[in-house]
Amino acid sequence: MSNELCFSSVTELSARLADGEVTSVEITRALIERTESVEPRVRAFTHRDAERALAQAKAADERRAAGEARGPLDGIPISVKDVLASAGEPLTCSSRMLENFVSPYDSTVIERLKRAGVVLWGRLNMDEFAMGSSTENSAFHPTANPWDLERIPGGSSGGSAAALAAGEAVATIGSDTGGSVRQPAALCGVVGLKPTYGRVSRYGLVAYASSLDQVGPLGRCVDDVAVLLGAIAGHDPRDSTSVDVAVPNFAAEAREKRGPWRLGLPKEYFGDGLDPEVRAAVEKAVDFYREQGCEICEVSLPRTEYAVATYYIVATAEASSNLARYDGVRYGHRSEKASDAIDLYFHSRAEGFGQEVKRRIILGTYVLSSGYYDAYYLRAQKVRTLIREDFNRAFEQVDALLTPTSPVPAFRRGERTNDPLAMYLADIYTISANLAGIPGVSIPCGFTASGLPIGLQVLGKPFDESGVLAIARTYEQTHDWHTRHPEL
Ligand code: GLN
């Protein structure tokens, strides 16, 4: 019974809570027990507080008993990447720099989740400051892929995807700057959505690259991420980049929109470097859409070849500026060794940041420095505009694009840690969406012969999350990949 609760969808649990078949305390307790048994092998969390979660679950059950249930998420446990501020909870970004930091306030996303009545179940591991594609850059410990414990779960929201796949969470929140929700979702066999830039408030999201960062939900099925997106989306005066557009009922719209759609296959996303098993699974999914009456056509996004380079200039430039705030003075790690102020900055940052974060700060400082700014940063901004134009042009022809989410299935731990470039290439199909600001979802579309999940990515027009979700849902309705679980 209890494992069955852990592998239920939010939609199922919500219905059972409403029918009085199960309580929030029972669900929460099941997750706590499951986590205790598998977490030593998976290591998806940075922090858990079972008592606090049970107290919130009890409060939700009491609201329900009093006829005051707040909606579909009331009493549902949600686990959150350790990058979103939640009052009274640790906020570490999996960094030594913030190892002992407890957030004094709620991010807008947490505030909205609380208002919806969720139970906050733990903080999830990630690559330090969201920089990475494998969760090996966590300063605390790597997270394992539940489908093969020797392999990485993807990143940077590796904890968010692994916890879900392992049945330690029923739905989670991640953040996506270059693919960090979609890529781990693909590698762990779950659904992950990156909303349009500006759809979800970034207030209280620790900044990595502010012009690219978006918070996104991960779930067992498309309906779950649609419901979660509905809860966290919407204009927020505290984030000047959040956009004041209506928040539709994503779940209802995703159910109602039926197609057939015009779907584009960007030819640059099916070239060299694509694993043959991933290609075969994605092509099979494409065939499904064709059989459904969708018109499939090849499109071109000619600037794709510059996307990785552009991203690693823009993202590191912004990161170098954002991370300047960790100076050992106001908060975060403070070195004991310092003798004066400059020395304090120097030692605190040298001790607090990991290797990849330092690499990014150095790269970002370099591309912004006088003499190099025009050659790198300014040029990257121009190429970014061209990449956005590629998508605009494609969307004149088609409703959405179908691509692989990741060129390869989950790789082995340690396999790419000494080769930053190989690691950066893990994001080749996801980062363009962040540069263009468009929404994208990854859904399970098969397994390799050795049993590793494969993800299909659907990319859509700005603010057309409903369309993207509807297309994904159409596939999900007649395939059962998303209902499979790893043996743990
Ligand atoms: N892997 C990419 C990076 O390291 C993207 C990470 C993310 O989306 N946060 O920057």
Short mmCIF file of C-alpha atoms and ligand atoms in Angstrom, two decimals:
data_model
loop_
_atom_site.label_atom_id
_atom_site.label_comp_id
_atom_site.label_asym_id
_atom_site.label_seq_id
_atom_site.Cartn_x
_atom_site.Cartn_y
_atom_site.Cartn_z
CA MET A 1 0.00 0.00 0.00
CA SER A 2 2.61 2.54 1.00
CA ASN A 3 4.83 2.11 -2.08
CA GLU A 4 1.75 2.39 -4.19
CA LEU A 5 1.08 5.83 -2.66
CA CYS A 6 4.67 6.87 -3.37
CA PHE A 7 4.31 6.02 -7.06
CA SER A 8 0.87 7.58 -7.49
CA SER A 9 0.39 10.75 -9.48
CA VAL A 10 -0.67 14.02 -7.90
CA THR A 11 -3.91 13.74 -9.84
CA GLU A 12 -4.67 10.30 -8.37
CA LEU A 13 -3.72 11.31 -4.84
CA SER A 14 -5.75 14.46 -5.10
CA ALA A 15 -8.86 12.46 -6.04
CA ARG A 16 -8.29 9.98 -3.24
CA LEU A 17 -7.81 12.76 -0.70
CA ALA A 18 -11.06 14.32 -1.87
CA ASP A 19 -12.88 10.98 -1.52
CA GLY A 20 -11.51 10.54 1.98
CA GLU A 21 -9.79 7.29 0.93
CA VAL A 22 -6.42 8.46 2.13
CA THR A 23 -5.07 11.26 4.30
CA SER A 24 -2.20 13.62 3.72
CA VAL A 25 -0.51 12.21 6.83
CA GLU A 26 -0.67 8.71 5.30
CA ILE A 27 0.83 9.89 2.03
CA THR A 28 3.54 11.86 3.78
CA ARG A 29 4.37 8.98 6.08
CA ALA A 30 4.63 6.61 3.10
CA LEU A 31 7.10 8.96 1.42
CA ILE A 32 9.14 9.32 4.58
CA GLU A 33 9.40 5.54 4.94
CA ARG A 34 10.19 4.97 1.30
CA THR A 35 12.86 7.68 1.44
CA GLU A 36 14.44 6.13 4.52
CA SER A 37 14.77 2.83 2.72
CA VAL A 38 16.11 3.99 -0.68
CA GLU A 39 17.79 7.32 0.02
CA PRO A 40 21.11 5.80 1.17
CA ARG A 41 21.46 4.52 -2.42
CA VAL A 42 19.88 7.42 -4.33
CA ARG A 43 20.95 10.45 -2.27
CA ALA A 44 18.50 12.86 -3.87
CA PHE A 45 18.04 15.14 -0.86
CA THR A 46 20.22 17.73 0.83
CA HIS A 47 17.87 18.09 3.78
CA ARG A 48 14.68 16.50 5.15
CA ASP A 49 12.50 17.35 8.11
CA ALA A 50 9.96 14.58 8.57
CA GLU A 51 8.33 16.16 11.58
CA ARG A 52 7.79 19.46 9.90
CA ALA A 53 6.29 17.72 6.87
CA LEU A 54 3.98 15.62 9.05
CA ALA A 55 2.81 18.73 10.90
CA GLN A 56 1.92 20.36 7.58
CA ALA A 57 0.15 17.17 6.48
CA LYS A 58 -1.86 17.10 9.69
CA ALA A 59 -2.87 20.73 9.16
CA ALA A 60 -4.01 19.87 5.63
CA ASP A 61 -6.08 16.94 6.91
CA GLU A 62 -7.68 19.22 9.48
CA ARG A 63 -8.55 21.81 6.85
CA ARG A 64 -10.15 19.10 4.77
CA ALA A 65 -12.11 17.70 7.71
CA ALA A 66 -13.41 21.21 8.38
CA GLY A 67 -14.55 21.51 4.75
CA GLU A 68 -11.84 24.06 3.99
CA ALA A 69 -9.63 22.16 1.55
CA ARG A 70 -7.88 24.64 -0.74
CA GLY A 71 -7.84 22.81 -4.04
CA PRO A 72 -6.14 19.98 -5.89
CA LEU A 73 -2.74 20.42 -4.22
CA ASP A 74 -3.94 20.68 -0.65
CA GLY A 75 -2.15 18.02 1.39
CA ILE A 76 0.06 16.87 -1.50
CA PRO A 77 3.77 16.56 -0.63
CA ILE A 78 6.03 18.53 -2.96
CA SER A 79 9.83 18.42 -2.80
CA VAL A 80 11.83 21.42 -3.91
CA LYS A 81 15.30 21.92 -5.36
CA ASP A 82 17.62 23.49 -2.82
CA VAL A 83 17.76 26.73 -4.80
CA LEU A 84 14.39 28.28 -3.88
CA ALA A 85 14.04 30.26 -0.67
CA SER A 86 11.65 28.73 1.84
CA ALA A 87 11.39 30.50 5.21
CA GLY A 88 13.05 28.58 8.02
CA GLU A 89 14.52 25.91 5.72
CA PRO A 90 18.14 25.50 4.61
CA LEU A 91 18.97 27.13 1.26
CA THR A 92 22.32 25.72 0.24
CA CYS A 93 22.36 25.50 -3.57
CA SER A 94 24.48 22.43 -2.78
CA SER A 95 27.39 24.76 -2.10
CA ARG A 96 29.81 25.05 0.83
CA MET A 97 29.25 28.76 0.43
CA LEU A 98 25.68 28.47 1.74
CA GLU A 99 26.07 25.27 3.74
CA ASN A 100 24.74 26.82 6.95
CA PHE A 101 22.35 29.33 5.44
CA VAL A 102 18.69 29.21 6.45
CA SER A 103 16.32 31.30 4.38
CA PRO A 104 14.61 34.10 6.27
CA TYR A 105 11.85 34.45 3.66
CA ASP A 106 9.71 32.63 1.11
CA SER A 107 10.27 32.80 -2.62
CA THR A 108 7.11 33.57 -4.58
CA VAL A 109 6.97 29.98 -5.82
CA ILE A 110 7.06 28.63 -2.24
CA GLU A 111 4.55 31.24 -1.13
CA ARG A 112 2.16 30.09 -3.86
CA LEU A 113 2.69 26.42 -3.09
CA LYS A 114 1.98 27.08 0.58
CA ARG A 115 -1.16 28.96 -0.33
CA ALA A 116 -2.23 25.90 -2.35
CA GLY A 117 -1.78 23.84 0.82
CA VAL A 118 1.15 21.61 -0.16
CA VAL A 119 3.30 19.72 2.31
CA LEU A 120 6.93 20.71 1.79
CA TRP A 121 8.87 17.48 1.74
CA GLY A 122 12.61 18.07 1.81
CA ARG A 123 15.21 19.96 -0.17
CA LEU A 124 16.69 18.39 -3.25
CA ASN A 125 20.29 17.99 -4.34
CA MET A 126 21.65 19.81 -7.37
CA ASP A 127 24.83 20.83 -9.10
CA GLU A 128 26.37 23.66 -7.10
CA PHE A 129 24.52 26.89 -7.95
CA ALA A 130 22.78 24.94 -10.75
CA MET A 131 25.98 24.71 -12.78
CA GLY A 132 26.24 21.29 -14.32
CA SER A 133 24.45 18.48 -16.09
CA SER A 134 25.01 15.52 -13.80
CA THR A 135 24.57 16.60 -10.14
CA GLU A 136 28.21 15.57 -9.64
CA ASN A 137 29.02 19.22 -8.90
CA SER A 138 27.08 19.15 -5.63
CA ALA A 139 29.52 20.07 -2.87
CA PHE A 140 27.85 17.49 -0.62
CA HIS A 141 27.44 14.26 -2.57
CA PRO A 142 26.43 13.08 -6.03
CA THR A 143 22.91 11.76 -6.67
CA ALA A 144 22.44 8.38 -8.35
CA ASN A 145 20.13 7.60 -11.24
CA PRO A 146 17.49 5.22 -9.79
CA TRP A 147 17.50 3.24 -13.05
CA ASP A 148 21.20 2.44 -12.68
CA LEU A 149 22.90 3.57 -9.52
CA GLU A 150 26.28 3.78 -11.26
CA ARG A 151 24.93 6.47 -13.54
CA ILE A 152 24.18 10.16 -13.17
CA PRO A 153 20.58 11.40 -12.93
CA GLY A 154 21.29 14.44 -15.11
CA GLY A 155 21.46 17.95 -13.76
CA SER A 156 21.42 20.41 -12.42
CA SER A 157 18.02 19.39 -10.94
CA GLY A 158 19.23 15.79 -10.56
CA GLY A 159 17.77 15.45 -7.08
CA SER A 160 14.37 16.63 -8.33
CA ALA A 161 14.25 13.96 -11.04
CA ALA A 162 15.84 11.12 -9.05
CA ALA A 163 13.61 11.57 -5.99
CA LEU A 164 10.59 11.29 -8.24
CA ALA A 165 11.85 8.24 -10.14
CA ALA A 166 12.77 6.53 -6.85
CA GLY A 167 9.36 7.14 -5.28
CA GLU A 168 10.78 9.48 -2.63
CA ALA A 169 8.58 12.32 -3.90
CA VAL A 170 5.32 12.52 -5.85
CA ALA A 171 6.14 15.77 -7.62
CA THR A 172 9.05 18.18 -7.45
CA ILE A 173 10.20 21.64 -8.40
CA GLY A 174 13.43 22.35 -10.27
CA SER A 175 15.01 25.24 -12.13
CA ASP A 176 16.10 25.36 -15.75
CA THR A 177 18.75 27.74 -17.06
CA GLY A 178 19.99 25.60 -19.94
CA GLY A 179 18.07 22.36 -19.55
CA SER A 180 18.24 21.60 -15.85
CA VAL A 181 14.61 20.50 -15.55
CA ARG A 182 14.20 18.78 -18.93
CA GLN A 183 17.50 16.88 -19.15
CA PRO A 184 17.29 15.18 -15.72
CA ALA A 185 13.60 14.46 -16.37
CA ALA A 186 14.61 12.69 -19.60
CA LEU A 187 17.44 10.74 -17.96
CA CYS A 188 15.24 9.59 -15.05
CA GLY A 189 12.09 8.77 -17.04
CA VAL A 190 9.79 11.49 -15.67
CA VAL A 191 8.07 14.58 -17.08
CA GLY A 192 9.72 18.01 -16.73
CA LEU A 193 8.60 21.40 -17.97
CA LYS A 194 10.51 24.62 -18.52
CA PRO A 195 7.97 27.43 -18.76
CA THR A 196 8.30 30.51 -20.96
CA TYR A 197 10.75 33.04 -19.53
CA GLY A 198 8.65 35.39 -17.39
CA ARG A 199 5.84 32.89 -16.75
CA VAL A 200 7.00 32.00 -13.22
CA SER A 201 8.41 34.50 -10.75
CA ARG A 202 12.13 34.28 -10.01
CA TYR A 203 11.75 36.16 -6.73
CA GLY A 204 13.58 34.04 -4.15
CA LEU A 205 15.19 31.78 -6.75
CA VAL A 206 18.93 32.00 -6.16
CA ALA A 207 20.21 33.55 -9.39
CA TYR A 208 22.54 31.69 -11.71
CA ALA A 209 21.99 33.46 -15.04
CA SER A 210 19.08 35.81 -14.56
CA SER A 211 18.09 36.22 -18.21
CA LEU A 212 17.84 32.43 -18.66
CA ASP A 213 16.62 31.06 -15.30
CA GLN A 214 13.08 29.69 -14.98
CA VAL A 215 11.49 27.57 -12.27
CA GLY A 216 9.74 24.46 -13.58
CA PRO A 217 7.79 21.45 -12.26
CA LEU A 218 8.63 17.75 -12.58
CA GLY A 219 6.00 15.04 -12.25
CA ARG A 220 5.03 11.50 -13.15
CA CYS A 221 2.69 12.62 -15.90
CA VAL A 222 1.78 15.64 -17.99
CA ASP A 223 -1.35 16.40 -15.94
CA ASP A 224 0.73 16.71 -12.79
CA VAL A 225 3.15 19.26 -14.22
CA ALA A 226 0.18 21.17 -15.67
CA VAL A 227 -1.45 21.40 -12.24
CA LEU A 228 1.81 22.44 -10.59
CA LEU A 229 2.52 25.03 -13.25
CA GLY A 230 -0.92 26.49 -12.64
CA ALA A 231 -0.10 26.83 -8.96
CA ILE A 232 3.26 28.57 -9.38
CA ALA A 233 2.72 30.69 -12.54
CA GLY A 234 1.59 34.28 -12.72
CA HIS A 235 2.70 37.87 -12.60
CA ASP A 236 4.69 38.99 -9.59
CA PRO A 237 5.54 42.65 -8.98
CA ARG A 238 8.64 41.48 -7.08
CA ASP A 239 10.21 40.09 -10.27
CA SER A 240 10.45 42.77 -12.95
CA THR A 241 10.89 40.13 -15.65
CA SER A 242 7.72 38.28 -14.74
CA VAL A 243 5.13 38.91 -17.42
CA ASP A 244 1.61 40.11 -16.75
CA VAL A 245 -0.35 37.63 -18.87
CA ALA A 246 -3.36 35.54 -17.91
CA VAL A 247 -2.67 32.16 -16.33
CA PRO A 248 -4.96 29.66 -18.04
CA ASN A 249 -6.10 26.40 -16.53
CA PHE A 250 -3.19 24.50 -18.10
CA ALA A 251 -4.50 21.08 -17.15
CA ALA A 252 -7.94 21.72 -18.68
CA GLU A 253 -6.49 23.26 -21.83
CA ALA A 254 -4.02 20.40 -22.23
CA ARG A 255 -6.95 17.97 -22.11
CA GLU A 256 -9.13 19.95 -24.50
CA LYS A 257 -6.63 20.71 -27.25
CA ARG A 258 -6.62 17.70 -29.52
CA GLY A 259 -4.73 18.62 -32.64
CA PRO A 260 -3.88 17.52 -35.21
CA TRP A 261 -0.87 19.78 -35.10
CA ARG A 262 1.81 20.84 -37.51
CA LEU A 263 5.01 19.61 -35.93
CA GLY A 264 8.53 20.49 -37.01
CA LEU A 265 11.66 18.39 -36.75
CA PRO A 266 14.68 20.72 -36.58
CA LYS A 267 17.18 18.97 -38.80
CA GLU A 268 20.12 20.25 -36.71
CA TYR A 269 18.81 18.22 -33.76
CA PHE A 270 19.10 14.89 -35.54
CA GLY A 271 22.69 15.04 -36.74
CA ASP A 272 26.02 13.72 -35.46
CA GLY A 273 26.36 12.91 -31.81
CA LEU A 274 22.83 11.62 -31.39
CA ASP A 275 22.83 8.19 -29.78
CA PRO A 276 21.23 5.63 -32.13
CA GLU A 277 18.84 4.27 -29.50
CA VAL A 278 17.72 7.78 -28.57
CA ARG A 279 17.22 8.57 -32.25
CA ALA A 280 15.18 5.42 -32.81
CA ALA A 281 12.90 6.10 -29.84
CA VAL A 282 12.31 9.71 -30.86
CA GLU A 283 11.64 8.74 -34.47
CA LYS A 284 9.10 6.22 -33.26
CA ALA A 285 7.36 8.95 -31.27
CA VAL A 286 7.36 11.10 -34.39
CA ASP A 287 5.70 8.24 -36.29
CA PHE A 288 3.00 8.14 -33.64
CA TYR A 289 2.17 11.80 -34.21
CA ARG A 290 2.12 11.22 -37.96
CA GLU A 291 -0.34 8.36 -37.48
CA GLN A 292 -2.51 10.69 -35.41
CA GLY A 293 -2.87 12.90 -38.46
CA CYS A 294 -0.29 15.50 -37.50
CA GLU A 295 1.60 17.07 -40.34
CA ILE A 296 5.31 16.46 -39.78
CA CYS A 297 7.83 18.61 -41.58
CA GLU A 298 11.52 19.24 -41.42
CA VAL A 299 12.50 22.74 -40.31
CA SER A 300 15.87 24.39 -39.88
CA LEU A 301 17.28 26.31 -36.94
CA PRO A 302 20.50 27.29 -38.69
CA ARG A 303 22.18 28.99 -35.70
CA THR A 304 21.97 25.87 -33.55
CA GLU A 305 25.68 25.25 -34.00
CA TYR A 306 26.42 28.45 -32.06
CA ALA A 307 24.02 27.78 -29.21
CA VAL A 308 26.38 26.06 -26.78
CA ALA A 309 29.08 28.72 -27.23
CA THR A 310 26.55 31.54 -26.93
CA TYR A 311 25.02 30.05 -23.82
CA TYR A 312 28.36 29.56 -22.08
CA ILE A 313 29.23 33.21 -22.69
CA VAL A 314 25.90 34.69 -21.60
CA ALA A 315 25.37 32.33 -18.66
CA THR A 316 28.88 32.67 -17.25
CA ALA A 317 28.85 36.46 -17.69
CA GLU A 318 25.64 36.71 -15.68
CA ALA A 319 26.87 34.17 -13.14
CA SER A 320 30.09 36.07 -12.52
CA SER A 321 28.04 39.13 -11.72
CA ASN A 322 25.39 37.31 -9.64
CA LEU A 323 27.96 35.40 -7.60
CA ALA A 324 29.84 38.57 -6.68
CA ARG A 325 27.41 38.90 -3.77
CA TYR A 326 29.05 36.00 -1.91
CA ASP A 327 31.76 37.99 -0.24
CA GLY A 328 31.86 36.45 3.22
CA VAL A 329 30.43 39.64 4.70
CA ARG A 330 26.65 39.57 4.71
CA TYR A 331 25.96 35.86 4.52
CA GLY A 332 27.42 32.59 3.44
CA HIS A 333 30.79 31.10 4.21
CA ARG A 334 33.26 33.41 5.95
CA SER A 335 36.91 32.39 6.04
CA GLU A 336 38.69 32.23 9.38
CA LYS A 337 41.99 33.00 7.71
CA ALA A 338 41.44 36.60 6.68
CA SER A 339 43.50 39.47 8.00
CA ASP A 340 41.86 42.34 6.08
CA ALA A 341 38.82 42.93 3.87
CA ILE A 342 40.38 41.93 0.54
CA ASP A 343 41.83 38.86 2.16
CA LEU A 344 38.37 38.04 3.55
CA TYR A 345 36.80 38.12 0.07
CA PHE A 346 39.67 36.11 -1.34
CA HIS A 347 39.69 33.30 1.21
CA SER A 348 35.93 33.13 1.68
CA ARG A 349 35.37 32.72 -2.06
CA ALA A 350 38.32 30.37 -2.51
CA GLU A 351 37.03 28.09 0.26
CA GLY A 352 33.29 28.45 -0.41
CA PHE A 353 33.04 27.83 -4.16
CA GLY A 354 33.71 24.53 -5.93
CA GLN A 355 35.81 24.05 -9.02
CA GLU A 356 33.08 24.34 -11.66
CA VAL A 357 31.66 27.50 -10.08
CA LYS A 358 35.12 29.06 -10.07
CA ARG A 359 35.61 28.07 -13.70
CA ARG A 360 32.36 29.83 -14.62
CA ILE A 361 33.21 32.95 -12.64
CA ILE A 362 36.58 33.16 -14.38
CA LEU A 363 35.04 32.59 -17.83
CA GLY A 364 32.29 35.13 -17.16
CA THR A 365 34.68 37.76 -15.86
CA TYR A 366 36.86 37.24 -18.90
CA VAL A 367 34.08 37.65 -21.49
CA LEU A 368 32.93 40.85 -19.76
CA SER A 369 36.36 42.38 -19.35
CA SER A 370 37.44 45.44 -21.23
CA GLY A 371 38.96 44.51 -24.56
CA TYR A 372 37.04 41.22 -24.71
CA TYR A 373 33.52 42.44 -24.09
CA ASP A 374 32.87 43.30 -27.74
CA ALA A 375 34.43 40.11 -29.05
CA TYR A 376 32.57 37.78 -26.70
CA TYR A 377 29.70 39.11 -24.63
CA LEU A 378 28.33 41.64 -27.11
CA ARG A 379 28.66 39.22 -29.99
CA ALA A 380 26.98 36.45 -27.99
CA GLN A 381 24.03 38.78 -27.33
CA LYS A 382 23.70 39.34 -31.07
CA VAL A 383 23.84 35.63 -31.81
CA ARG A 384 21.23 35.10 -29.11
CA THR A 385 18.89 37.37 -31.06
CA LEU A 386 19.56 35.35 -34.21
CA ILE A 387 18.78 32.11 -32.36
CA ARG A 388 15.48 33.59 -31.21
CA GLU A 389 14.75 34.60 -34.82
CA ASP A 390 15.37 31.01 -35.94
CA PHE A 391 12.59 29.87 -33.63
CA ASN A 392 10.27 32.70 -34.68
CA ARG A 393 10.70 31.66 -38.28
CA ALA A 394 10.10 27.99 -37.50
CA PHE A 395 6.95 28.85 -35.57
CA GLU A 396 5.54 30.60 -38.63
CA GLN A 397 5.46 27.15 -40.23
CA VAL A 398 4.65 24.83 -37.33
CA ASP A 399 2.83 24.76 -33.99
CA ALA A 400 5.64 23.08 -32.08
CA LEU A 401 8.96 21.27 -32.50
CA LEU A 402 9.81 17.68 -31.62
CA THR A 403 13.39 16.84 -30.64
CA PRO A 404 15.37 14.49 -28.43
CA THR A 405 15.83 16.07 -24.97
CA SER A 406 19.36 14.76 -24.49
CA PRO A 407 21.67 13.37 -27.18
CA VAL A 408 22.57 10.41 -24.93
CA PRO A 409 20.97 8.42 -22.13
CA ALA A 410 22.37 8.71 -18.59
CA PHE A 411 26.15 8.36 -18.61
CA ARG A 412 28.30 6.80 -15.89
CA ARG A 413 29.35 8.77 -12.87
CA GLY A 414 32.82 10.17 -13.40
CA GLU A 415 32.73 9.64 -17.14
CA ARG A 416 32.67 13.34 -18.06
CA THR A 417 33.90 15.07 -14.91
CA ASN A 418 37.35 15.73 -16.31
CA ASP A 419 36.07 17.03 -19.60
CA PRO A 420 33.98 20.18 -19.10
CA LEU A 421 33.30 20.49 -22.85
CA ALA A 422 31.84 16.98 -23.05
CA MET A 423 29.67 17.87 -20.06
CA TYR A 424 28.52 21.13 -21.70
CA LEU A 425 27.46 19.20 -24.81
CA ALA A 426 24.88 17.31 -22.71
CA ASP A 427 22.73 20.46 -23.07
CA ILE A 428 22.97 20.82 -26.81
CA TYR A 429 19.22 20.28 -27.42
CA THR A 430 17.92 22.17 -24.39
CA ILE A 431 19.86 25.43 -24.11
CA SER A 432 18.45 27.11 -27.22
CA ALA A 433 15.01 27.22 -25.60
CA ASN A 434 16.47 29.21 -22.71
CA LEU A 435 18.28 31.58 -25.07
CA ALA A 436 15.00 32.10 -26.95
CA GLY A 437 12.84 32.14 -23.80
CA ILE A 438 10.37 29.56 -25.14
CA PRO A 439 8.62 26.74 -23.21
CA GLY A 440 9.59 23.09 -23.48
CA VAL A 441 8.62 19.81 -21.91
CA SER A 442 10.40 16.47 -21.76
CA ILE A 443 8.37 13.28 -21.58
CA PRO A 444 9.46 9.64 -21.44
CA CYS A 445 9.43 8.04 -24.91
CA GLY A 446 11.18 4.71 -24.40
CA PHE A 447 14.12 2.86 -22.92
CA THR A 448 17.48 1.73 -24.20
CA ALA A 449 18.19 -2.00 -24.44
CA SER A 450 20.01 -1.71 -21.10
CA GLY A 451 16.95 -0.17 -19.46
CA LEU A 452 17.77 3.55 -19.38
CA PRO A 453 14.98 6.09 -19.96
CA ILE A 454 14.83 8.23 -23.11
CA GLY A 455 13.14 11.63 -23.34
CA LEU A 456 11.22 13.39 -26.10
CA GLN A 457 11.23 17.19 -26.05
CA VAL A 458 8.34 19.32 -27.26
CA LEU A 459 9.22 23.01 -27.76
CA GLY A 460 6.51 25.59 -28.27
CA LYS A 461 5.72 29.23 -28.87
CA PRO A 462 6.13 31.74 -26.04
CA PHE A 463 3.34 31.33 -23.47
CA ASP A 464 1.90 28.31 -25.26
CA GLU A 465 2.57 25.92 -22.39
CA SER A 466 -0.95 24.55 -22.86
CA GLY A 467 -0.19 23.61 -26.46
CA VAL A 468 3.11 21.99 -25.54
CA LEU A 469 1.44 20.04 -22.74
CA ALA A 470 -1.44 18.99 -24.96
CA ILE A 471 0.95 17.59 -27.57
CA ALA A 472 2.89 15.75 -24.86
CA ARG A 473 -0.31 14.46 -23.29
CA THR A 474 -1.59 13.05 -26.57
CA TYR A 475 1.46 10.82 -26.72
CA GLU A 476 1.30 9.91 -23.05
CA GLN A 477 -2.32 8.77 -23.35
CA THR A 478 -1.36 5.78 -25.47
CA HIS A 479 2.10 4.95 -24.10
CA ASP A 480 2.99 3.58 -20.71
CA TRP A 481 6.69 4.47 -20.36
CA HIS A 482 5.88 6.96 -17.65
CA THR A 483 4.20 4.30 -15.49
CA ARG A 484 7.32 2.13 -15.20
CA HIS A 485 9.49 2.23 -12.10
CA PRO A 486 13.06 1.20 -11.45
CA GLU A 487 13.81 -1.81 -9.23
CA LEU A 488 15.54 -0.45 -6.19
N1 GLN B 1 23.98 22.26 -17.69
C1 GLN B 1 23.79 23.66 -17.93
C2 GLN B 1 24.84 24.46 -17.18
O1 GLN B 1 25.65 23.86 -16.58
C3 GLN B 1 22.42 24.07 -17.55
C4 GLN B 1 22.22 24.11 -16.10
C5 GLN B 1 20.87 24.65 -15.73
O2 GLN B 1 19.93 24.63 -16.51
N2 GLN B 1 20.81 25.18 -14.53
O3 GLN B 1 24.85 25.64 -17.18
#
